[in-house]
JSON list of C-alpha atoms and ligand atoms in Angstrom, two decimals:
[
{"chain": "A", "resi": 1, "resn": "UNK", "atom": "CA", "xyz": [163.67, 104.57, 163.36]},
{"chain": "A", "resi": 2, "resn": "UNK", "atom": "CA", "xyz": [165.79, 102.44, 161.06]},
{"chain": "A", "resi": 3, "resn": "UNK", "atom": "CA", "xyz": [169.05, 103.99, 159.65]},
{"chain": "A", "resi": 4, "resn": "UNK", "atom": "CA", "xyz": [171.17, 102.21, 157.38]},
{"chain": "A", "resi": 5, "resn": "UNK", "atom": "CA", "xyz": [174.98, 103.54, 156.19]},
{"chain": "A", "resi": 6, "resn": "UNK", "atom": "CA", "xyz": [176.26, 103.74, 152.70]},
{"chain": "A", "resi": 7, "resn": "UNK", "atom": "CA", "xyz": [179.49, 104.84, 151.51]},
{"chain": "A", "resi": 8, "resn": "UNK", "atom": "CA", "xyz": [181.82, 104.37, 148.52]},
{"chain": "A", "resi": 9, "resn": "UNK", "atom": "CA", "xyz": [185.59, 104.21, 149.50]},
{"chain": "A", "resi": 10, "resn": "UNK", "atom": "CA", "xyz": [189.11, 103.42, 147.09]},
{"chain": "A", "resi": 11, "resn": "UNK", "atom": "CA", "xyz": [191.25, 103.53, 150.11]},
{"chain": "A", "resi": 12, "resn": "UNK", "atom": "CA", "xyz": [189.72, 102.77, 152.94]},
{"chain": "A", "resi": 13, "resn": "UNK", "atom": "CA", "xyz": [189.46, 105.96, 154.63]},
{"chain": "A", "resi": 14, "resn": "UNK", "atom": "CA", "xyz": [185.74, 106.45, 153.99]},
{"chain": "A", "resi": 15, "resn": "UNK", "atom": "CA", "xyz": [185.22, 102.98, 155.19]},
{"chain": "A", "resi": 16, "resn": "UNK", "atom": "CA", "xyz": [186.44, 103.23, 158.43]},
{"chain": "A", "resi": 17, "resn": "UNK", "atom": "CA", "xyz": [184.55, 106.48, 159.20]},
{"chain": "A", "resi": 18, "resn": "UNK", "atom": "CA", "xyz": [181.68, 104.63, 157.96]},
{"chain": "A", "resi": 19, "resn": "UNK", "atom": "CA", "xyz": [181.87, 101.94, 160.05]},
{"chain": "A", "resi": 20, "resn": "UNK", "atom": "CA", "xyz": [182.51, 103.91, 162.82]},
{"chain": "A", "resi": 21, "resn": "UNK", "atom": "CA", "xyz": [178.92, 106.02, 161.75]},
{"chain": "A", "resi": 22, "resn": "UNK", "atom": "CA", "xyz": [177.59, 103.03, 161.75]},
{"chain": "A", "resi": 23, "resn": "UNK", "atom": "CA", "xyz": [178.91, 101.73, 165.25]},
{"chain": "A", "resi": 24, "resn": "UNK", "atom": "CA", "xyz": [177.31, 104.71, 166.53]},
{"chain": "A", "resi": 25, "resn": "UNK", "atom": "CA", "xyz": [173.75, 104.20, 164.61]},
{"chain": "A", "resi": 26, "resn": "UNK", "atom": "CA", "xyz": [173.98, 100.45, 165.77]},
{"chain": "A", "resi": 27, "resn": "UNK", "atom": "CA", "xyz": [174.06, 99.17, 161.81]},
{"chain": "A", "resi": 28, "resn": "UNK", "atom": "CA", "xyz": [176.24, 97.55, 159.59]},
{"chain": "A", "resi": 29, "resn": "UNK", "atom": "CA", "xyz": [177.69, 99.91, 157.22]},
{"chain": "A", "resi": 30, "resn": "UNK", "atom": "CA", "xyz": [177.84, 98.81, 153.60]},
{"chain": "A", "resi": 31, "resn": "UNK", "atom": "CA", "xyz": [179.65, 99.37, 150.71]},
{"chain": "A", "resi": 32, "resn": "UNK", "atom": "CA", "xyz": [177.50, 100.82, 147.68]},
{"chain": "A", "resi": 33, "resn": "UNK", "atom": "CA", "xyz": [180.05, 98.86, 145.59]},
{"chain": "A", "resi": 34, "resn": "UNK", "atom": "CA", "xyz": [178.22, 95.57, 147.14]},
{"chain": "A", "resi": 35, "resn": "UNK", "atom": "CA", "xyz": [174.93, 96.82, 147.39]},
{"chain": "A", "resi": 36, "resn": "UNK", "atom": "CA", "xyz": [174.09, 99.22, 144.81]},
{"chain": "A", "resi": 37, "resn": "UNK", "atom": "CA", "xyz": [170.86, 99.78, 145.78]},
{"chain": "A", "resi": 38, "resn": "UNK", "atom": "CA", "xyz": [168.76, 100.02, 149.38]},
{"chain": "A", "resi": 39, "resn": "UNK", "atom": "CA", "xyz": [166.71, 96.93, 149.09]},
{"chain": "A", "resi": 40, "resn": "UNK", "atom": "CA", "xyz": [164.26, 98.23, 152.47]},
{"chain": "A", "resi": 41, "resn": "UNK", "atom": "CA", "xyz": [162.77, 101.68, 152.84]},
{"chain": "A", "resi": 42, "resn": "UNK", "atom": "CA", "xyz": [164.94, 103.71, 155.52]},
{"chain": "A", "resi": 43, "resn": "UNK", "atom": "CA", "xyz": [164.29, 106.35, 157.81]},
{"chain": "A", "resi": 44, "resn": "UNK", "atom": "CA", "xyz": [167.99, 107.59, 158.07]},
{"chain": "A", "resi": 45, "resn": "UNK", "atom": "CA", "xyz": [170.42, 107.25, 155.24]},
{"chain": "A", "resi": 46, "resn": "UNK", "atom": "CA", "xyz": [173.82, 108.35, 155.61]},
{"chain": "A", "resi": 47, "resn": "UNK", "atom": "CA", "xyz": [175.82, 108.42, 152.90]},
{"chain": "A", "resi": 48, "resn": "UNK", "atom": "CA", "xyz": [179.66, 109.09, 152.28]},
{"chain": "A", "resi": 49, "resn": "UNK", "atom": "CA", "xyz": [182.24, 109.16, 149.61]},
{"chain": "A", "resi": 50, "resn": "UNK", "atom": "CA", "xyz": [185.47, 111.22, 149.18]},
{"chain": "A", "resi": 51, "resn": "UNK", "atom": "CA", "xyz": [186.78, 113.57, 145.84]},
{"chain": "A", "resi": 52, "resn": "UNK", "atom": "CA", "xyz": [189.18, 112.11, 143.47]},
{"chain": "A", "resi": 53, "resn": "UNK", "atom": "CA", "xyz": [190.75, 114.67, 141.61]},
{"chain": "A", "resi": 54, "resn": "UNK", "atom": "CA", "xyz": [188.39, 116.67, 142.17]},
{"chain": "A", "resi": 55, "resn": "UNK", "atom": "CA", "xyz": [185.03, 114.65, 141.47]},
{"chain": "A", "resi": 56, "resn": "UNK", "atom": "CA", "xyz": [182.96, 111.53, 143.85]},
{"chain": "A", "resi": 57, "resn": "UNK", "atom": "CA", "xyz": [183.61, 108.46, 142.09]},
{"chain": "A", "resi": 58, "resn": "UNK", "atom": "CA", "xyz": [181.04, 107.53, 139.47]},
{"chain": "A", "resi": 59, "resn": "UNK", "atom": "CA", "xyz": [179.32, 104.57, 141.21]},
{"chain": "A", "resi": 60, "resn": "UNK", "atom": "CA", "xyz": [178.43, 107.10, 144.16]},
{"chain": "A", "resi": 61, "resn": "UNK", "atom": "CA", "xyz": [176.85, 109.91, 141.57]},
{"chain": "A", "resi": 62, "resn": "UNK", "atom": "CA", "xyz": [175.01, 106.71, 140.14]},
{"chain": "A", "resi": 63, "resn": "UNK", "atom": "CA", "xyz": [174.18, 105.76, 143.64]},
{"chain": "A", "resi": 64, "resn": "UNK", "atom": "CA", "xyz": [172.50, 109.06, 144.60]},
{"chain": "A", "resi": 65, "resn": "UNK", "atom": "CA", "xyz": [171.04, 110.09, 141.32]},
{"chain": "A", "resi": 66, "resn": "UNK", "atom": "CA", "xyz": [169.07, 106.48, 141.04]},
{"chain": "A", "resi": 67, "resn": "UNK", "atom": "CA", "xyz": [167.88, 107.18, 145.05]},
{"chain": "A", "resi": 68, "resn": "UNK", "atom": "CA", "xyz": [164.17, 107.88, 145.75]},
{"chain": "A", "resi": 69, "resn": "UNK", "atom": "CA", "xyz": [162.15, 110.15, 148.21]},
{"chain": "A", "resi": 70, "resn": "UNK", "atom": "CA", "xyz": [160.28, 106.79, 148.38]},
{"chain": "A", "resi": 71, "resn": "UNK", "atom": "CA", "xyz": [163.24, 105.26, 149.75]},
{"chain": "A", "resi": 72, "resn": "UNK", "atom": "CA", "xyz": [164.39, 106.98, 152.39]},
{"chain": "A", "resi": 73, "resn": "UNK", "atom": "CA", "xyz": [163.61, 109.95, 155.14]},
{"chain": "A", "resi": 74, "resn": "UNK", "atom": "CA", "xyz": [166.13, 111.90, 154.71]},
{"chain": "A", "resi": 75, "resn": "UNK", "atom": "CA", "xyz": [169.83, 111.72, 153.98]},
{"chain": "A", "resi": 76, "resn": "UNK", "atom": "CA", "xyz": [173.16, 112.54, 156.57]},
{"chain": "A", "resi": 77, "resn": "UNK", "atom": "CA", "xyz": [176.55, 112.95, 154.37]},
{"chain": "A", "resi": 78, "resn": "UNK", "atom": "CA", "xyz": [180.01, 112.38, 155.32]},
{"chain": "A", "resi": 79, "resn": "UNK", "atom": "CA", "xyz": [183.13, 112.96, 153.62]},
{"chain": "A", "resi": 80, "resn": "UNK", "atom": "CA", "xyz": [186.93, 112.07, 153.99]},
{"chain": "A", "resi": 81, "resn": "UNK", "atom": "CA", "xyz": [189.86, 113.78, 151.85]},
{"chain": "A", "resi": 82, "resn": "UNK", "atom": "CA", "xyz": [192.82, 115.93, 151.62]},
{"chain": "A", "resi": 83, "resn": "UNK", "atom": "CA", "xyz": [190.67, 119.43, 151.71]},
{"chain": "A", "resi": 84, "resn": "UNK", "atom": "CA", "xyz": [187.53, 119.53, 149.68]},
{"chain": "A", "resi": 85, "resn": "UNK", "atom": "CA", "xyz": [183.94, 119.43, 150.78]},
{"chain": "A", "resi": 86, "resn": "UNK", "atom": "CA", "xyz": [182.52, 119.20, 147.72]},
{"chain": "A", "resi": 87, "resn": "UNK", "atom": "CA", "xyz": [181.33, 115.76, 148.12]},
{"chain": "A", "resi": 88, "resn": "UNK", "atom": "CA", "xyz": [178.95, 117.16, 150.42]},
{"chain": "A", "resi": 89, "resn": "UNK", "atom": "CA", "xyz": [177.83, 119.66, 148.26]},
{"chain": "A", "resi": 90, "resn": "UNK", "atom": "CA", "xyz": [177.80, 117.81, 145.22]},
{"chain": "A", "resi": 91, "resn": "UNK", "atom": "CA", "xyz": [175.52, 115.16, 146.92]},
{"chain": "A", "resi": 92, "resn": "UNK", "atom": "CA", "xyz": [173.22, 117.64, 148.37]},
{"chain": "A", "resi": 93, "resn": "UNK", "atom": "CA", "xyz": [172.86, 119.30, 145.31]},
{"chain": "A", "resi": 94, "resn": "UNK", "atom": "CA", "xyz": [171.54, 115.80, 143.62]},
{"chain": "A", "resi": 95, "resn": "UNK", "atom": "CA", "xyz": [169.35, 114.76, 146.82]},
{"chain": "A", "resi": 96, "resn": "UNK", "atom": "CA", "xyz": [167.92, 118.34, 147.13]},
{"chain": "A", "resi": 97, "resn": "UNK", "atom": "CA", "xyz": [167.11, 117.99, 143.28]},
{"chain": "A", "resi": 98, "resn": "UNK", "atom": "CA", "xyz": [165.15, 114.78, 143.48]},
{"chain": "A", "resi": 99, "resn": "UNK", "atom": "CA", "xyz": [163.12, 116.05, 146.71]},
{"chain": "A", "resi": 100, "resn": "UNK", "atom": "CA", "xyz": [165.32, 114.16, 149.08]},
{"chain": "A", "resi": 101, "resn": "UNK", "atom": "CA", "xyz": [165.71, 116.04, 152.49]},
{"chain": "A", "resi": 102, "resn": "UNK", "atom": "CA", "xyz": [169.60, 116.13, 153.66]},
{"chain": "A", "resi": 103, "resn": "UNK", "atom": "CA", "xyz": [170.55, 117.20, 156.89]},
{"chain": "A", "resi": 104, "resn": "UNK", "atom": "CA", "xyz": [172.62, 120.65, 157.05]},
{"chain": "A", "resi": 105, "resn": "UNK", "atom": "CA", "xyz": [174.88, 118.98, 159.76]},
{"chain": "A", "resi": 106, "resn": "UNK", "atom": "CA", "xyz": [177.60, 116.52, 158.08]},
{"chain": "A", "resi": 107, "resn": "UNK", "atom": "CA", "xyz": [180.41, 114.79, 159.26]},
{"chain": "A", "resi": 108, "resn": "UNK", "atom": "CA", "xyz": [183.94, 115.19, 158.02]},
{"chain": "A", "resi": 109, "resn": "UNK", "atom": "CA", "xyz": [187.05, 113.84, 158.29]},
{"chain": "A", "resi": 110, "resn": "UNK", "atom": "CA", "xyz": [190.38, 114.95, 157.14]},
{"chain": "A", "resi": 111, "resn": "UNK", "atom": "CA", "xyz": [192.67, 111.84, 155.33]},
{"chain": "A", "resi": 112, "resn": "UNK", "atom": "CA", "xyz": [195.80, 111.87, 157.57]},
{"chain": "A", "resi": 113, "resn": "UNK", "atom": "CA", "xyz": [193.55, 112.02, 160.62]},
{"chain": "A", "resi": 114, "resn": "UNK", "atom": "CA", "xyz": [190.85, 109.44, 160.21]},
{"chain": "A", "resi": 115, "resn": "UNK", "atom": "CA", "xyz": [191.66, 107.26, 163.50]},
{"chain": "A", "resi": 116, "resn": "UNK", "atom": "CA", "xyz": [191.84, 110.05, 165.52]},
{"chain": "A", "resi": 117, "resn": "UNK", "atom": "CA", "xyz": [187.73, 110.89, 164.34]},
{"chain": "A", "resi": 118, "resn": "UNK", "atom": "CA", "xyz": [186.51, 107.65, 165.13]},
{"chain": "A", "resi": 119, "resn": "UNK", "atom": "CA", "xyz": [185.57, 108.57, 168.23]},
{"chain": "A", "resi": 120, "resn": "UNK", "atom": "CA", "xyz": [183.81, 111.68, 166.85]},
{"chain": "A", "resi": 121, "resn": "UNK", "atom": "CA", "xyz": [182.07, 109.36, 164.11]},
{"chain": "A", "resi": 122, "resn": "UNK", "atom": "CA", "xyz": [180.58, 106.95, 166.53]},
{"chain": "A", "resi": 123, "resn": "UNK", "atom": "CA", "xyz": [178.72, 110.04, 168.51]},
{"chain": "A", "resi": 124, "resn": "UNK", "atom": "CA", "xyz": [177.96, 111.40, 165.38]},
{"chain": "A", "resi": 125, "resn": "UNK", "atom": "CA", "xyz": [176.34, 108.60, 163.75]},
{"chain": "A", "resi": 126, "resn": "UNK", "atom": "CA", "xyz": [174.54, 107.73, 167.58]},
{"chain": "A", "resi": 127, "resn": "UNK", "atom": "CA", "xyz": [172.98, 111.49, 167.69]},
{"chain": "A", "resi": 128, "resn": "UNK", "atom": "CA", "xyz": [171.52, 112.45, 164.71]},
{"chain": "A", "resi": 129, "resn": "UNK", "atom": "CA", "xyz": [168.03, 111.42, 163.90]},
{"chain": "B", "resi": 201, "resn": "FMN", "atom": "C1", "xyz": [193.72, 109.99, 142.82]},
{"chain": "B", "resi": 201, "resn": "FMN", "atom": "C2", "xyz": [193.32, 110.82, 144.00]},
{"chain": "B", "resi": 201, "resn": "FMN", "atom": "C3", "xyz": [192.79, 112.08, 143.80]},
{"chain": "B", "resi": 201, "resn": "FMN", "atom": "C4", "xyz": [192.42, 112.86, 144.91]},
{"chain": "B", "resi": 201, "resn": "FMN", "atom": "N1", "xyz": [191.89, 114.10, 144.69]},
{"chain": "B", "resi": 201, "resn": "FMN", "atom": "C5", "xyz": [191.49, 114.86, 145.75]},
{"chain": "B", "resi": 201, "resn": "FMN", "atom": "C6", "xyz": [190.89, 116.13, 145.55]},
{"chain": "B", "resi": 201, "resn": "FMN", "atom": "O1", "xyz": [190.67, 116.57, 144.43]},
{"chain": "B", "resi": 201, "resn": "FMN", "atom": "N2", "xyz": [190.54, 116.86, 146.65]},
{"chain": "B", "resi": 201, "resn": "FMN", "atom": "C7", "xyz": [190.77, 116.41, 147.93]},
{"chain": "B", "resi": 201, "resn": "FMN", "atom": "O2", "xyz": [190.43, 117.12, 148.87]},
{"chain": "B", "resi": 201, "resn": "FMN", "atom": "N3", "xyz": [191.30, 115.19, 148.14]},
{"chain": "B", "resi": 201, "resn": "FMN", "atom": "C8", "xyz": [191.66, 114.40, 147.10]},
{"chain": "B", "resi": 201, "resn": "FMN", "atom": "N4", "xyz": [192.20, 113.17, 147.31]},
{"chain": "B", "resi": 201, "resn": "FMN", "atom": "C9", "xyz": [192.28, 112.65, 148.67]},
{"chain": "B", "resi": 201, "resn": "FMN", "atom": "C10", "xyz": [191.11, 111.70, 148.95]},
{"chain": "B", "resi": 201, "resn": "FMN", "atom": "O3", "xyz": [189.87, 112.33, 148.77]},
{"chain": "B", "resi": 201, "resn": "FMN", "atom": "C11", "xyz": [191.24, 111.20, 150.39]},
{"chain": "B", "resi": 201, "resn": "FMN", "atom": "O4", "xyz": [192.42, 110.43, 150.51]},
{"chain": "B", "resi": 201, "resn": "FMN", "atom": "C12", "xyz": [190.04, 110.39, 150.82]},
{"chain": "B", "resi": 201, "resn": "FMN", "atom": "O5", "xyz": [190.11, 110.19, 152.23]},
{"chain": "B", "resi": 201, "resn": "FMN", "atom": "C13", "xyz": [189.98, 109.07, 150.09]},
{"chain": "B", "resi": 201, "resn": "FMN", "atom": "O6", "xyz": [188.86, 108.38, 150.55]},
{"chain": "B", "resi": 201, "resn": "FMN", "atom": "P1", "xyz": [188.84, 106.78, 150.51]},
{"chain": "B", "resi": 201, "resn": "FMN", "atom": "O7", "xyz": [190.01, 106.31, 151.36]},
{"chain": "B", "resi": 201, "resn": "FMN", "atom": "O8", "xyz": [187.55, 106.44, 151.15]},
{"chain": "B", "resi": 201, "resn": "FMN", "atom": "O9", "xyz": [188.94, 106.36, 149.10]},
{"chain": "B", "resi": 201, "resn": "FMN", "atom": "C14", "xyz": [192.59, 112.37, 146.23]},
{"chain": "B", "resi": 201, "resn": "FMN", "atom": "C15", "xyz": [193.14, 111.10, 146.41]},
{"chain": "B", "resi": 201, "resn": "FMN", "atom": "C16", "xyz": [193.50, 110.33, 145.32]},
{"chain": "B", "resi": 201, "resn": "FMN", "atom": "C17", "xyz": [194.08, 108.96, 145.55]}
]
């Protein structure tokens, strides 16, 4: 089972519940801003980003809209922000579109209490398959 975990974060909040995803999943996680493609097929993709006024950034849009069923499994979101969801929704919406399975089960994180889900993230990103 390989899993791999991508996210796109401005201020760091994303990142760290990434990395703690990919603690869990026993990866690296890595920023779609470095890689901005998956260069290896994956079994488990779990991807994050957060809203910013409202919308995912543009590189993460890019980043799911240019994914392939060929690439990957299936797909596991997370989000971090001040109250939306959408980034979930907005990503499944693309995924579903392109034939991608996503998991119904994502992981979220509010901003102003991203240490204290760290914990949650690791167990989250070590469970789901
Ligand atoms: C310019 C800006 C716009 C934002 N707009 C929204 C928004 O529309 N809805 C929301 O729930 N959070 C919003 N937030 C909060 C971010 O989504 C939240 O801080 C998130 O954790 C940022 O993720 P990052 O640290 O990975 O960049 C906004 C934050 C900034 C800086």
């Amino acid at each position: 089972m390989v899993k791999a975990v991508r996210y796109y974060s401005k201020l760091g909040n994303t990142k760290t519940i990434a990395e703690a995803i990919a603690e869990g999943a026993g990866v690296e996680a890595v920023s779609i801003a470095d890689e901005p493609q998956l260069k290896t097929y994956v079994d488990v993709l779990y991807l994050g980003g957060a809203p910013y006024a409202n919308i995912m950034a543009p590189e993460l849009k890019r980043y799911a809209e240019d994914l392939s069923k060929e690439q990957v499994g299936k797909v596991v979101l997370f989000t971090t922000s001040n109250w939306s969801r959408r980034t979930v929704l907005a990503l499944k919406k693309i995924l579903k579109e392109k034939g991608i399975p996503v998991d119904n089960d994502y992981f979220y994180a509010h901003m102003l209490n991203i240490k204290g889900r760290v914990a949650a993230a690791q167990e989250f990103g070590k469970k789901t398959q």
